[in-house]
Short mmCIF file of C-alpha atoms in Angstrom, two decimals:
data_model
loop_
_atom_site.label_atom_id
_atom_site.label_comp_id
_atom_site.label_asym_id
_atom_site.label_seq_id
_atom_site.Cartn_x
_atom_site.Cartn_y
_atom_site.Cartn_z
CA MET A 1 -8.37 -22.13 -15.37
CA THR A 2 -4.60 -21.88 -14.82
CA ASP A 3 -1.89 -24.06 -16.33
CA SER A 4 -1.74 -26.04 -13.10
CA GLY A 5 -5.41 -27.00 -13.37
CA MET A 6 -6.41 -24.70 -10.51
CA HIS A 7 -9.35 -22.35 -11.06
CA VAL A 8 -9.20 -18.88 -9.47
CA ARG A 9 -12.20 -16.56 -9.64
CA PRO A 10 -13.94 -13.79 -7.65
CA LEU A 11 -15.67 -14.90 -4.46
CA ARG A 12 -19.39 -15.59 -4.61
CA ILE A 13 -21.91 -15.77 -1.78
CA ARG A 14 -22.42 -19.49 -2.37
CA ASP A 15 -18.72 -20.06 -1.57
CA PHE A 16 -19.16 -19.14 2.10
CA LEU A 17 -20.17 -22.62 3.23
CA ARG A 18 -16.89 -24.01 1.89
CA MET A 19 -14.68 -21.33 3.43
CA SER A 20 -14.69 -22.83 6.93
CA SER A 21 -11.93 -25.24 5.92
CA LEU A 22 -9.43 -22.42 5.34
CA ARG A 23 -6.67 -21.31 7.68
CA THR A 24 -4.97 -17.89 7.72
CA ASP A 25 -1.41 -18.02 6.35
CA ALA A 26 -0.67 -14.29 6.15
CA VAL A 27 -2.41 -11.11 7.20
CA MET A 28 -1.48 -7.48 6.85
CA PRO A 29 -0.31 -6.42 10.37
CA ALA A 30 -2.20 -3.12 10.44
CA HIS A 31 -5.29 -4.93 9.14
CA GLU A 32 -5.01 -7.59 11.84
CA ARG A 33 -5.23 -4.87 14.47
CA GLY A 34 -7.98 -3.12 12.55
CA LEU A 35 -11.72 -2.78 12.80
CA PHE A 36 -12.66 -5.90 10.84
CA ALA A 37 -10.44 -8.15 12.94
CA ARG A 38 -13.30 -8.06 15.43
CA GLY A 39 -15.20 -10.74 13.59
CA VAL A 40 -16.29 -9.49 10.16
CA PRO A 41 -13.93 -11.02 7.55
CA ASP A 42 -13.21 -9.17 4.31
CA ALA A 43 -14.30 -12.23 2.37
CA VAL A 44 -17.89 -11.71 3.54
CA LEU A 45 -17.83 -7.98 2.86
CA SER A 46 -16.36 -8.42 -0.64
CA ALA A 47 -19.36 -10.47 -1.76
CA LEU A 48 -21.91 -7.85 -0.66
CA PRO A 49 -23.05 -5.44 -3.41
CA ILE A 50 -22.61 -2.36 -1.21
CA THR A 51 -19.02 -3.05 -0.16
CA ARG A 52 -17.54 -5.07 -3.03
CA ARG A 53 -16.16 -1.93 -4.69
CA GLU A 54 -13.68 -1.44 -1.84
CA ARG A 55 -12.99 -5.07 -0.96
CA ARG A 56 -12.05 -7.81 -3.39
CA SER A 57 -11.72 -11.50 -2.66
CA LEU A 58 -10.57 -14.28 -4.95
CA VAL A 59 -11.03 -17.97 -4.29
CA ALA A 60 -9.04 -20.89 -5.71
CA TYR A 61 -10.63 -24.26 -6.50
CA ASP A 62 -8.76 -27.49 -7.16
CA ASP A 63 -10.87 -30.51 -8.14
CA ARG A 64 -14.02 -28.71 -6.92
CA ALA A 65 -12.54 -28.25 -3.45
CA VAL A 66 -11.65 -24.84 -2.04
CA ALA A 67 -7.85 -24.59 -2.03
CA GLY A 68 -7.42 -21.02 -0.81
CA SER A 69 -8.47 -17.38 -0.97
CA ILE A 70 -6.93 -13.92 -1.03
CA ASP A 71 -8.58 -10.75 0.30
CA LEU A 72 -7.67 -7.34 -1.09
CA VAL A 73 -8.61 -3.74 -0.37
CA ASP A 74 -9.13 -1.28 -3.21
CA ASP A 75 -7.49 2.12 -2.57
CA PRO A 76 -8.57 4.02 -5.72
CA VAL A 77 -7.32 7.42 -4.50
CA ASN A 78 -3.76 6.07 -4.60
CA HIS A 79 -4.38 3.81 -7.64
CA ARG A 80 -3.52 0.59 -5.83
CA TRP A 81 -4.82 -2.59 -4.26
CA VAL A 82 -3.53 -3.82 -0.91
CA VAL A 83 -3.27 -7.48 0.13
CA SER A 84 -5.06 -7.89 3.46
CA ARG A 85 -5.28 -11.65 4.01
CA VAL A 86 -4.22 -14.94 2.38
CA ARG A 87 -5.69 -18.30 3.38
CA THR A 88 -5.33 -21.91 2.25
CA SER A 89 -7.11 -25.15 3.01
CA LYS A 90 -6.32 -26.92 6.27
CA HIS A 91 -6.43 -30.22 4.36
CA ILE A 92 -3.45 -29.44 2.11
CA PRO A 93 -0.60 -31.69 3.27
CA ASP A 94 2.73 -30.06 4.14
CA ALA A 95 5.84 -31.36 2.39
CA ASP A 96 8.15 -33.74 4.23
CA ASP A 97 11.18 -31.56 3.56
CA GLY A 98 9.72 -28.64 5.50
CA SER A 99 8.75 -26.64 2.40
CA TYR A 100 5.21 -25.55 1.73
CA GLY A 101 4.81 -27.67 -1.39
CA LEU A 102 1.27 -27.59 -2.71
CA ARG A 103 0.35 -24.74 -0.36
CA SER A 104 2.99 -22.56 -2.05
CA ARG A 105 1.48 -23.37 -5.45
CA VAL A 106 -1.92 -22.16 -4.21
CA TRP A 107 -0.32 -18.91 -3.03
CA GLN A 108 1.27 -18.40 -6.43
CA GLU A 109 -2.00 -18.91 -8.30
CA LEU A 110 -3.90 -16.56 -5.99
CA VAL A 111 -1.29 -13.81 -6.17
CA ALA A 112 -0.94 -14.10 -9.96
CA GLU A 113 -4.69 -13.75 -10.44
CA ALA A 114 -4.76 -10.81 -7.98
CA ILE A 115 -2.13 -9.04 -10.12
CA ARG A 116 -4.12 -9.64 -13.29
CA SER A 117 -7.38 -8.48 -11.67
CA ALA A 118 -5.78 -5.34 -10.26
CA GLY A 119 -4.34 -4.40 -13.65
CA ALA A 120 -7.64 -5.07 -15.40
CA ALA A 121 -9.42 -2.83 -12.87
CA GLY A 122 -7.00 0.02 -13.53
CA ALA A 123 -4.88 -0.26 -10.36
CA LYS A 124 -1.25 0.62 -11.02
CA ARG A 125 0.26 -1.15 -8.02
CA LEU A 126 -0.37 -4.02 -5.65
CA HIS A 127 0.99 -3.49 -2.12
CA ALA A 128 1.59 -5.88 0.75
CA VAL A 129 2.93 -5.44 4.30
CA LEU A 130 3.89 -8.69 6.02
CA ASP A 131 5.84 -9.88 9.03
CA ASP A 132 9.47 -10.51 8.15
CA ASP A 133 9.14 -14.22 8.90
CA SER A 134 6.04 -14.68 6.73
CA PRO A 135 6.51 -17.57 4.26
CA LEU A 136 4.42 -15.66 1.74
CA ILE A 137 7.20 -13.10 1.13
CA GLU A 138 9.20 -15.56 -0.98
CA THR A 139 6.13 -16.39 -3.05
CA LEU A 140 5.37 -12.71 -3.63
CA GLN A 141 8.92 -12.09 -4.80
CA GLU A 142 8.73 -15.06 -7.16
CA THR A 143 5.65 -13.48 -8.76
CA GLY A 144 7.33 -10.11 -9.30
CA PHE A 145 6.95 -8.27 -5.99
CA THR A 146 9.86 -6.15 -4.76
CA ALA A 147 10.65 -5.38 -1.12
CA TYR A 148 11.24 -1.63 -0.87
CA ALA A 149 11.27 -0.93 2.91
CA HIS A 150 11.33 -2.56 6.33
CA ASP A 151 9.68 -1.38 9.54
CA ARG A 152 10.54 -2.02 13.17
CA VAL A 153 7.57 -2.39 15.49
CA MET A 154 8.24 -1.29 19.07
CA ALA A 155 6.03 -1.36 22.13
CA ILE A 156 6.00 1.51 24.65
CA PRO A 157 5.19 0.45 28.23
CA LEU A 158 2.50 2.53 29.89
CA PRO A 159 2.27 4.86 31.65
CA ILE A 160 5.11 6.93 30.19
CA HIS A 161 7.10 9.20 32.50
CA THR A 162 7.71 12.04 30.02
CA ASP A 163 5.56 15.11 30.60
CA PRO A 164 3.66 16.55 27.61
CA THR A 165 4.89 19.86 26.21
CA GLY A 166 1.75 21.10 24.46
CA VAL A 167 3.52 21.95 21.19
CA THR A 168 1.53 19.33 19.27
CA ARG A 169 -1.98 19.78 17.94
CA ARG A 170 -4.43 17.59 16.06
CA GLN A 171 -4.18 17.59 12.30
CA GLU A 172 -6.75 19.62 10.38
CA SER A 173 -7.99 19.13 6.84
CA SER A 174 -5.95 22.12 5.67
CA ASP A 175 -2.70 20.43 6.82
CA VAL A 176 -2.62 17.61 4.26
CA TRP A 177 -0.46 19.46 1.71
CA ALA A 178 2.08 20.48 4.38
CA VAL A 179 2.17 16.91 5.71
CA HIS A 180 2.66 15.59 2.19
CA HIS A 181 5.58 18.00 1.75
CA LEU A 182 7.11 16.73 5.01
CA TYR A 183 6.70 13.16 3.75
CA HIS A 184 8.75 14.02 0.66
CA GLN A 185 11.47 15.59 2.81
CA VAL A 186 11.70 12.58 5.13
CA THR A 187 11.20 9.64 2.76
CA PRO A 188 13.85 8.38 0.29
CA ARG A 189 12.96 8.70 -3.38
CA PRO A 190 12.78 4.92 -4.07
CA VAL A 191 10.19 4.56 -1.31
CA GLN A 192 8.22 7.53 -2.63
CA TYR A 193 8.16 5.99 -6.10
CA ALA A 194 7.05 2.62 -4.71
CA GLU A 195 4.23 4.07 -2.60
CA ALA A 196 3.23 6.95 -4.90
CA PHE A 197 0.91 8.41 -2.27
CA THR A 198 -1.22 11.43 -3.09
CA SER A 199 -1.85 14.16 -0.52
CA ASN A 200 -5.28 12.60 0.11
CA TYR A 201 -3.53 9.72 1.88
CA TRP A 202 -2.87 11.94 4.91
CA GLY A 203 -6.50 12.84 5.41
CA ARG A 204 -8.21 9.45 5.17
CA ILE A 205 -7.94 5.84 6.22
CA MET A 206 -8.13 2.73 4.13
CA PRO A 207 -11.30 0.61 4.14
CA GLY A 208 -10.95 -2.14 6.71
CA HIS A 209 -8.86 -0.08 9.10
CA ALA A 210 -9.96 1.22 12.45
CA ARG A 211 -10.33 4.92 13.25
CA MET A 212 -7.41 7.21 12.51
CA ARG A 213 -6.09 10.35 14.17
CA ALA A 214 -3.16 12.51 13.20
CA TYR A 215 -1.07 15.15 14.96
CA VAL A 216 1.32 17.86 13.77
CA ILE A 217 3.93 20.28 15.11
CA GLU A 218 4.24 23.56 13.21
CA ASP A 219 7.17 25.92 12.76
CA GLY A 220 5.62 29.01 11.27
CA LEU A 221 3.62 27.83 8.26
CA GLU A 222 5.60 24.61 7.88
CA VAL A 223 4.76 21.23 9.44
CA VAL A 224 7.99 19.85 10.91
CA ALA A 225 6.61 16.80 12.72
CA HIS A 226 3.68 14.47 12.13
CA CYS A 227 2.27 11.39 13.80
CA ARG A 228 -0.41 9.20 12.24
CA VAL A 229 -2.30 7.11 14.80
CA VAL A 230 -4.45 4.09 13.96
CA LEU A 231 -6.71 3.20 16.87
CA THR A 232 -6.91 -0.58 16.94
CA ARG A 233 -8.35 -3.30 19.10
CA GLN A 234 -4.96 -4.16 20.60
CA GLY A 235 -4.01 -0.53 21.17
CA PRO A 236 -2.92 2.59 19.28
CA ALA A 237 -0.30 2.22 16.53
CA LEU A 238 1.82 5.35 15.99
CA TYR A 239 3.61 6.24 12.72
CA PRO A 240 5.80 9.31 13.43
CA MET A 241 7.96 11.33 11.04
CA VAL A 242 10.02 14.41 11.86
CA HIS A 243 11.86 16.88 9.64
CA PRO A 244 15.58 15.98 9.37
CA GLY A 245 16.51 19.36 10.86
CA SER A 246 14.15 18.97 13.84
CA ARG A 247 14.76 15.42 15.04
CA GLU A 248 14.77 16.56 18.66
CA LEU A 249 10.99 16.96 18.33
CA ILE A 250 10.40 13.19 18.26
CA VAL A 251 10.22 12.96 22.07
CA PRO A 252 7.76 15.86 22.66
CA LEU A 253 5.72 14.66 19.67
CA ILE A 254 5.25 11.18 21.14
CA ALA A 255 4.69 12.54 24.67
CA ASP A 256 1.96 14.93 23.48
CA VAL A 257 0.26 12.27 21.35
CA VAL A 258 0.17 9.76 24.21
CA ALA A 259 -1.21 12.41 26.58
CA ASP A 260 -4.03 13.22 24.14
CA LEU A 261 -4.87 9.58 23.43
CA GLU A 262 -4.99 8.58 27.11
CA PRO A 263 -4.49 4.88 26.24
CA ALA A 264 -5.59 2.17 28.63
CA PRO A 265 -2.59 0.88 30.64
CA GLU A 266 -3.56 -2.75 29.98
CA LYS A 267 -3.22 -2.30 26.20
CA PRO A 268 0.18 -1.89 24.52
CA LEU A 269 1.14 1.21 22.59
CA TYR A 270 2.95 0.50 19.31
CA LEU A 271 5.50 2.58 17.42
CA VAL A 272 6.20 1.72 13.77
CA ILE A 273 9.56 3.10 12.61
CA PRO A 274 10.85 2.55 9.02
CA ASP A 275 14.40 1.40 8.49
CA TYR A 276 15.30 4.73 6.85
CA LEU A 277 14.29 6.58 10.06
CA GLN A 278 16.18 4.42 12.53
CA GLU A 279 17.93 7.53 13.89
CA TYR A 280 14.76 7.97 15.97
CA ALA A 281 15.65 4.86 17.98
CA THR A 282 18.22 6.56 20.20
CA ALA A 283 15.82 9.31 21.26
CA LEU A 284 13.00 6.81 21.80
CA GLU A 285 15.03 4.98 24.44
CA GLU A 286 13.60 7.54 26.84
CA PHE A 287 10.28 5.65 26.60
CA ASP A 288 11.86 2.24 27.39
CA VAL A 289 10.70 0.86 24.05
CA ARG A 290 11.19 -2.79 23.18
CA GLU A 291 11.12 -4.31 19.72
CA THR A 292 8.25 -6.70 19.12
CA GLY A 293 8.62 -7.46 15.41
CA CYS A 294 9.60 -6.34 11.92
CA HIS A 295 7.56 -5.80 8.78
CA THR A 296 8.47 -5.91 5.10
CA ARG A 297 6.76 -3.63 2.60
CA LEU A 298 6.42 -4.98 -0.95
CA VAL A 299 5.08 -3.63 -4.22
CA LYS A 300 4.17 -5.10 -7.61
CA TYR A 301 3.50 -2.86 -10.59
CA THR A 302 0.63 -4.06 -12.73
CA VAL A 303 0.21 -3.78 -16.48
CA VAL A 304 -2.87 -1.73 -17.28
CA ALA A 305 -4.35 -2.73 -20.63
CA ARG A 306 -4.80 0.17 -23.05
CA ARG A 307 -6.19 0.03 -26.57
CA MET A 308 -4.16 1.77 -29.28
CA GLN A 309 -6.09 2.89 -32.35
CA MET A 310 -4.17 2.22 -35.56
CA ARG A 311 -5.26 4.09 -38.69
CA SER A 312 -4.20 3.68 -42.29
CA LEU A 313 -2.50 6.42 -44.32
CA GLU A 314 -5.65 6.73 -46.44
CA GLU A 315 -7.72 7.52 -43.35
CA ILE A 316 -5.23 10.11 -42.18
CA GLY A 317 -5.07 11.69 -45.62
CA SER A 318 -8.84 11.92 -45.88
CA GLU A 319 -8.87 14.28 -42.89
CA VAL A 320 -6.81 16.92 -44.76
CA VAL A 321 -9.41 19.43 -46.00
CA GLU A 322 -7.26 21.42 -48.42
CA HIS A 323 -4.40 20.09 -50.52
CA ALA A 324 -1.60 22.33 -51.80
CA PRO A 325 -2.20 23.08 -55.50
CA ALA A 326 0.45 22.19 -58.05
CA GLY A 327 3.07 24.85 -58.57
CA THR A 328 2.73 26.37 -55.13
CA ALA A 329 6.02 27.84 -53.93
CA THR A 330 7.69 25.91 -51.14
CA LEU A 331 10.62 26.69 -48.84
CA THR A 332 13.50 24.25 -49.09
CA TYR A 333 16.44 24.19 -46.70
CA ALA A 334 19.93 23.45 -48.03
CA PRO A 335 23.04 23.20 -45.89
CA ALA A 336 25.45 26.10 -46.25
CA ARG A 337 28.22 23.93 -47.70
CA GLU A 338 25.97 22.85 -50.59
CA SER A 339 24.60 26.29 -51.52
CA LYS A 340 25.84 27.97 -54.71
CA ARG A 341 26.35 31.71 -55.10
CA ASP A 342 24.60 33.24 -58.12
CA THR A 343 27.28 34.39 -60.56
CA HIS A 344 24.95 36.36 -62.84
#
């Protein structure tokens, strides 16, 4: 029970019948285009014994009525939880002044409990990626989240008129360390600290996402360009990064990836470019890209509870097996200015 009288707890199977009154207020963009957007909500999966380790859902009750819920994905390899969806009751009245009033209070209670649960489970960070105009961003920042990066989402009209070059190949399992090294060369330190990805990130996908492919361009034994592709219901989403000294490779990289994917012309092809890589935008004009939206990446560091064992001096002393006998010679240090020369 929170100070506001609202009760937030993990979702139970018996809560499903009351969840129909909820509306979606915020959803992670990549998750919305992911596998489980096809009709299987995370809230259902989080209550099943087989899948609850990867998916977590919390539900808020106010006067025995469901006030809202938050769905999260556990990414243990990177020691984090990721917010995937936030919902509140359709029956909560909106404030007359245009603010979110009571709905905002439900968001705050859900997010605060998510932070506590993540820390108790050993997760070091809670991540969220939301559309720039999402009203939930302000609530997240009020509860301690920090925005550390912004992404531009651009659509590429199909078919493209740039011929593939063949310099790109599909990523192999042995490439993850080289890709991770490229990530460190491309990404600013504050973003690296906020994300804290391990090399395993480049060889797997998060639970709840659709299939993933990845492509690389090599220069000798070094990976100088990489493109991560999430195959979604709406169309492929491309996340490219190119070595600062090889930025001219962005065009052949995208052309080769599109040629290998062979996307359906009726589905859009998305490019997600971070704000710190906006120098790609000029080269991407060759594909007639158009901006369709912007995302904000946020992080909240959790406090992981650790127990410190305090021992008394008597307990520490009892562990000393042998004590120095009386009269044993000892070495004492005296500063040079205080030493006295023997006159005898």
